[in-house]
């Protein structure tokens, strides 16, 4: 018999609630995070870029974990400086592919003992013991491919040839450092893949064979991807919207021939029409004059996109 779950003590709930109350609103990112850039599923990246799912709801306990990560970042920087390593540029922004790829480095490091004259991108992480051991044993590229991509894109953005990856074991306080060389071929291929995702007018193919496959079951886009729920109605899920080149994460609306601010993109408008490929149904009719598209849903119901009263949000 499974034991009954124990309620969270009131004091602990109050602590978690205090984190939630003081947290900033969880907004969708302007572009693709460098930390997610080499995700194995291109479709998941596309759904994130297009704001297809609701933003992840971060509870007080997770916010506490994020705070601990920031504390470790500050401690590791202090450790490095105490060891004679110079750290600068801790808020330098990474902007690639017209700002649609975004992030920031944890800093730049010089006077690194293995190569004192080389300026390094600095990337700081904390890891639970098993992950830490895998990083030490196999190296960042194999053990943490998303971290490796983050380092590569940072070096590419800043014109650096080395990254200093420092990770702390959250269980034991052990530190591990790895110098990562810049891999131009890797970056060019990754950026080409990301540009394809950015330019794609509809989602790439699924990586998983079914909703319960290992790559799908924990994905936050699972419900939208497999037609279990409707995508959000924002400008980025609208067939009129296009990510633009030559700016900083700029988008435009073909329906009104205008650029779109971030606030406008979040709000959408009454002329919103879903990208057909993300609607859980098949097109049976369209009316250019009325600006409507009619779908037959899985249950046989006809649904007309473009009618305000029929909007799924």
Coordinates of C-alpha atoms in Angstrom, one line a residue:
X1 CA 0.0 0.0 0.0
X2 CA 1.3 3.4 -1.0
X3 CA 1.7 5.6 2.1
X4 CA -0.3 8.8 2.3
X5 CA 1.7 11.9 1.3
X6 CA 2.5 14.2 4.2
X7 CA 1.4 17.8 4.1
X8 CA 4.0 20.5 3.7
X9 CA 4.5 22.2 7.1
X10 CA 3.0 25.7 7.3
X11 CA 6.4 27.3 7.9
X12 CA 7.9 25.7 4.8
X13 CA 4.8 26.7 2.7
X14 CA 5.3 30.3 4.0
X15 CA 8.9 30.3 2.9
X16 CA 8.1 29.0 -0.6
X17 CA 5.2 31.5 -0.9
X18 CA 7.6 34.3 0.0
X19 CA 9.8 33.3 -3.0
X20 CA 6.7 33.2 -5.3
X21 CA 5.5 36.6 -4.1
X22 CA 8.8 38.3 -4.7
X23 CA 9.5 36.6 -8.1
X24 CA 9.2 38.5 -11.3
X25 CA 6.4 37.4 -13.7
X26 CA 7.4 34.4 -15.8
X27 CA 7.6 35.7 -19.4
X28 CA 8.3 33.9 -22.6
X29 CA 11.9 34.5 -23.8
X30 CA 12.4 36.9 -26.7
X31 CA 14.3 34.2 -28.6
X32 CA 16.0 30.8 -28.3
X33 CA 18.1 30.5 -25.3
X34 CA 21.8 29.5 -25.8
X35 CA 21.2 27.0 -23.0
X36 CA 18.5 25.2 -25.1
X37 CA 20.1 25.7 -28.5
X38 CA 21.3 22.1 -29.0
X39 CA 18.2 20.4 -27.7
X40 CA 17.8 17.1 -29.5
X41 CA 14.3 17.9 -30.6
X42 CA 14.0 20.7 -33.2
X43 CA 10.3 20.7 -32.8
X44 CA 10.5 21.5 -29.1
X45 CA 12.8 24.4 -29.9
X46 CA 10.3 25.6 -32.5
X47 CA 7.4 25.4 -30.1
X48 CA 9.4 27.4 -27.5
X49 CA 10.3 30.0 -30.1
X50 CA 6.7 30.3 -31.2
X51 CA 5.3 30.5 -27.6
X52 CA 3.0 27.5 -28.3
X53 CA 2.7 26.4 -24.7
X54 CA 2.0 28.3 -21.5
X55 CA 5.1 29.6 -19.7
X56 CA 6.4 27.1 -17.1
X57 CA 5.0 27.8 -13.7
X58 CA 8.0 28.0 -11.3
X59 CA 7.1 27.3 -7.7
X60 CA 8.9 28.6 -4.6
X61 CA 11.1 25.5 -4.2
X62 CA 12.4 25.9 -7.8
X63 CA 13.0 29.6 -7.3
X64 CA 15.1 28.7 -4.2
X65 CA 17.1 26.3 -6.4
X66 CA 17.7 29.1 -8.9
X67 CA 18.8 31.4 -6.1
X68 CA 21.3 28.7 -4.9
X69 CA 22.7 28.6 -8.4
X70 CA 23.3 32.4 -8.4
X71 CA 25.0 32.1 -5.0
X72 CA 27.3 29.4 -6.4
X73 CA 28.1 31.6 -9.4
X74 CA 29.1 34.4 -7.0
X75 CA 31.2 32.0 -4.9
X76 CA 33.0 30.5 -7.8
X77 CA 33.9 34.0 -9.2
X78 CA 35.2 34.9 -5.7
X79 CA 37.2 31.6 -5.7
X80 CA 38.7 32.3 -9.1
X81 CA 39.7 35.9 -8.1
X82 CA 41.2 34.6 -4.9
X83 CA 43.3 32.2 -7.0
X84 CA 44.7 35.2 -9.0
X85 CA 42.3 34.8 -12.0
X86 CA 40.8 38.0 -13.4
X87 CA 37.1 37.9 -14.1
X88 CA 35.2 40.6 -16.1
X89 CA 32.2 41.0 -18.4
X90 CA 29.8 39.1 -16.1
X91 CA 26.7 40.6 -17.8
X92 CA 27.9 40.5 -21.4
X93 CA 25.0 39.6 -23.6
X94 CA 25.1 36.9 -26.3
X95 CA 23.2 37.8 -29.5
X96 CA 23.3 35.7 -32.6
X97 CA 21.2 35.2 -35.7
X98 CA 19.7 38.7 -35.6
X99 CA 19.0 38.5 -31.8
X100 CA 16.8 35.4 -32.2
X101 CA 19.5 33.4 -30.3
X102 CA 20.0 35.0 -26.9
X103 CA 21.8 34.5 -23.5
X104 CA 24.6 35.9 -21.4
X105 CA 28.0 34.6 -20.3
X106 CA 29.0 34.2 -16.7
X107 CA 32.0 36.3 -17.5
X108 CA 35.4 36.3 -19.1
X109 CA 38.5 35.0 -17.4
X110 CA 42.2 35.8 -17.9
X111 CA 45.3 34.7 -16.0
X112 CA 44.0 31.2 -16.0
X113 CA 47.0 29.0 -14.8
X114 CA 46.9 26.7 -17.8
X115 CA 47.0 29.6 -20.3
X116 CA 47.5 33.0 -18.5
X117 CA 47.5 35.1 -21.7
X118 CA 44.3 33.6 -23.2
X119 CA 41.0 35.2 -22.6
X120 CA 38.4 32.5 -21.7
X121 CA 34.6 32.6 -21.8
X122 CA 33.6 31.7 -18.2
X123 CA 30.7 29.3 -17.6
X124 CA 29.8 28.3 -14.1
X125 CA 27.4 25.4 -13.1
X126 CA 26.4 23.5 -10.1
X127 CA 25.4 19.8 -10.4
X128 CA 24.1 17.0 -8.2
X129 CA 26.7 14.3 -7.5
X130 CA 25.8 11.8 -10.3
X131 CA 25.9 14.5 -12.9
X132 CA 29.1 15.9 -11.5
X133 CA 30.8 12.5 -11.7
X134 CA 29.7 12.1 -15.3
X135 CA 31.1 15.5 -16.2
X136 CA 34.5 14.7 -14.6
X137 CA 34.6 11.2 -16.2
X138 CA 33.4 12.0 -19.7
X139 CA 33.9 15.7 -20.2
X140 CA 31.3 18.4 -20.8
X141 CA 30.7 17.6 -24.5
X142 CA 29.5 14.1 -23.8
X143 CA 28.1 14.5 -20.3
X144 CA 26.3 17.9 -20.8
X145 CA 25.8 18.6 -24.5
X146 CA 23.6 21.6 -23.8
X147 CA 26.3 23.2 -21.6
X148 CA 28.8 22.5 -24.3
X149 CA 26.6 24.2 -26.9
X150 CA 26.2 27.2 -24.5
X151 CA 30.0 27.5 -24.2
X152 CA 30.5 27.2 -28.0
X153 CA 27.9 29.8 -28.9
X154 CA 29.4 32.2 -26.2
X155 CA 32.8 31.8 -27.7
X156 CA 31.5 32.3 -31.2
X157 CA 29.6 35.5 -30.2
X158 CA 32.6 37.1 -28.4
X159 CA 35.3 35.9 -30.8
X160 CA 37.0 33.8 -28.1
X161 CA 39.0 30.5 -28.6
X162 CA 38.7 29.0 -25.2
X163 CA 36.0 28.5 -22.5
X164 CA 36.7 27.8 -18.8
X165 CA 33.8 25.6 -17.6
X166 CA 33.7 25.4 -13.8
X167 CA 31.3 23.1 -12.0
X168 CA 30.7 22.5 -8.3
X169 CA 29.4 19.3 -6.8
X170 CA 26.3 20.3 -4.7
X171 CA 26.7 17.3 -2.5
X172 CA 30.4 17.6 -1.6
X173 CA 31.5 21.2 -2.6
X174 CA 34.2 19.7 -4.9
X175 CA 35.1 21.9 -7.9
X176 CA 36.0 20.7 -11.4
X177 CA 37.3 22.9 -14.2
X178 CA 37.6 22.1 -17.9
X179 CA 39.0 24.2 -20.7
X180 CA 37.0 23.8 -23.8
X181 CA 38.4 24.8 -27.2
X182 CA 36.3 26.7 -29.8
X183 CA 34.9 24.4 -32.5
X184 CA 34.0 26.5 -35.5
X185 CA 32.6 23.6 -37.5
X186 CA 30.3 22.7 -34.6
X187 CA 29.1 26.3 -34.3
X188 CA 28.4 26.8 -38.0
X189 CA 26.4 23.6 -38.1
X190 CA 24.4 24.4 -35.0
X191 CA 23.7 28.0 -36.1
X192 CA 22.6 26.6 -39.5
X193 CA 20.2 24.2 -37.7
X194 CA 18.8 27.1 -35.6
X195 CA 18.4 29.4 -38.6
X196 CA 16.3 26.6 -40.2
X197 CA 14.1 26.4 -37.1
X198 CA 13.7 30.1 -36.9
X199 CA 12.7 30.4 -40.6
X200 CA 10.4 27.3 -40.5
X201 CA 6.7 28.4 -41.0
X202 CA 5.5 25.3 -39.3
X203 CA 6.9 22.9 -36.7
X204 CA 9.6 20.4 -37.8
X205 CA 8.8 16.7 -37.5
X206 CA 8.5 14.9 -34.2
X207 CA 11.5 13.2 -32.7
X208 CA 9.5 10.8 -30.6
X209 CA 7.2 8.1 -32.0
X210 CA 4.5 8.6 -29.5
X211 CA 3.6 10.9 -26.6
X212 CA 5.0 8.5 -24.0
X213 CA 8.4 8.1 -25.7
X214 CA 11.4 9.1 -23.6
X215 CA 12.0 12.4 -25.5
X216 CA 8.3 13.4 -25.3
X217 CA 6.9 12.4 -21.9
X218 CA 8.6 15.1 -19.9
X219 CA 8.6 17.8 -22.6
X220 CA 6.5 20.9 -21.6
X221 CA 5.2 21.1 -25.2
X222 CA 3.9 17.5 -25.1
X223 CA 0.2 18.4 -24.9
X224 CA 0.3 21.0 -27.7
X225 CA 2.6 18.8 -29.9
X226 CA 0.4 15.8 -29.7
X227 CA -2.9 17.6 -30.1
X228 CA -4.0 17.2 -26.5
X229 CA -4.6 20.9 -26.0
X230 CA -4.7 24.0 -28.1
X231 CA -1.7 26.3 -28.6
X232 CA -1.8 29.7 -27.2
X233 CA -3.2 32.5 -29.3
X234 CA -0.2 34.9 -29.5
X235 CA 1.3 36.6 -32.6
X236 CA 3.9 33.9 -32.7
X237 CA 1.3 31.2 -33.3
X238 CA -0.3 33.3 -36.0
X239 CA 0.2 32.6 -39.7
X240 CA 0.6 36.4 -40.3
X241 CA 3.7 36.7 -38.1
X242 CA 7.3 36.4 -39.3
X243 CA 10.7 36.6 -37.4
X244 CA 12.8 39.2 -39.2
X245 CA 16.4 39.7 -40.0
X246 CA 18.5 42.8 -39.5
X247 CA 17.4 43.6 -36.0
X248 CA 17.4 42.4 -32.4
X249 CA 14.8 39.7 -32.3
X250 CA 12.4 41.7 -34.5
X251 CA 9.0 40.2 -35.7
X252 CA 6.5 41.6 -38.2
X253 CA 2.9 41.2 -39.1
X254 CA 1.9 40.7 -42.7
X255 CA -1.8 41.3 -42.0
X256 CA -1.2 44.9 -40.8
X257 CA 2.2 45.4 -42.5
X258 CA 3.9 46.5 -39.3
X259 CA 6.6 45.6 -36.9
X260 CA 5.5 43.9 -33.7
X261 CA 6.6 44.8 -30.2
X262 CA 7.1 42.1 -27.6
X263 CA 3.9 43.3 -25.8
X264 CA 1.9 43.1 -29.0
X265 CA 3.2 39.7 -29.7
X266 CA 2.1 38.4 -26.3
X267 CA -1.4 40.0 -26.6
X268 CA -2.2 38.9 -30.2
X269 CA -5.1 40.5 -31.9
X270 CA -8.7 39.7 -33.3
X271 CA -7.2 39.0 -36.7
X272 CA -5.2 36.0 -35.3
X273 CA -5.2 32.9 -37.4
X274 CA -3.4 29.8 -36.2
X275 CA -0.6 28.3 -38.1
X276 CA -2.5 25.4 -39.7
X277 CA 0.1 22.8 -38.8
X278 CA -0.4 23.4 -35.0
X279 CA -4.2 23.1 -35.1
X280 CA -5.4 19.7 -33.8
X281 CA -7.5 19.1 -36.9
X282 CA -7.5 19.1 -40.7
X283 CA -8.4 22.0 -43.0
X284 CA -11.7 21.6 -44.9
X285 CA -12.3 25.1 -46.1
X286 CA -10.9 28.7 -46.1
X287 CA -12.4 32.1 -47.0
X288 CA -9.9 34.8 -47.9
X289 CA -12.5 37.6 -47.8
X290 CA -13.8 36.6 -44.4
X291 CA -10.3 35.7 -43.2
X292 CA -11.4 32.4 -41.8
X293 CA -10.1 28.8 -41.9
X294 CA -12.4 25.9 -41.2
X295 CA -11.1 22.7 -39.6
X296 CA -12.5 19.3 -38.9
X297 CA -11.3 18.3 -35.4
X298 CA -10.5 14.8 -34.2
X299 CA -14.0 14.4 -32.7
X300 CA -15.6 15.3 -36.0
X301 CA -16.6 18.8 -35.0
X302 CA -16.2 21.6 -37.4
X303 CA -14.3 24.6 -36.0
X304 CA -13.9 28.0 -37.8
X305 CA -10.7 29.9 -37.0
X306 CA -11.1 33.6 -37.3
X307 CA -14.4 33.9 -35.6
X308 CA -13.9 35.6 -32.2
X309 CA -16.5 33.5 -30.5
X310 CA -14.7 30.3 -31.5
X311 CA -11.3 31.4 -30.4
X312 CA -9.4 28.8 -28.4
X313 CA -6.9 30.6 -26.1

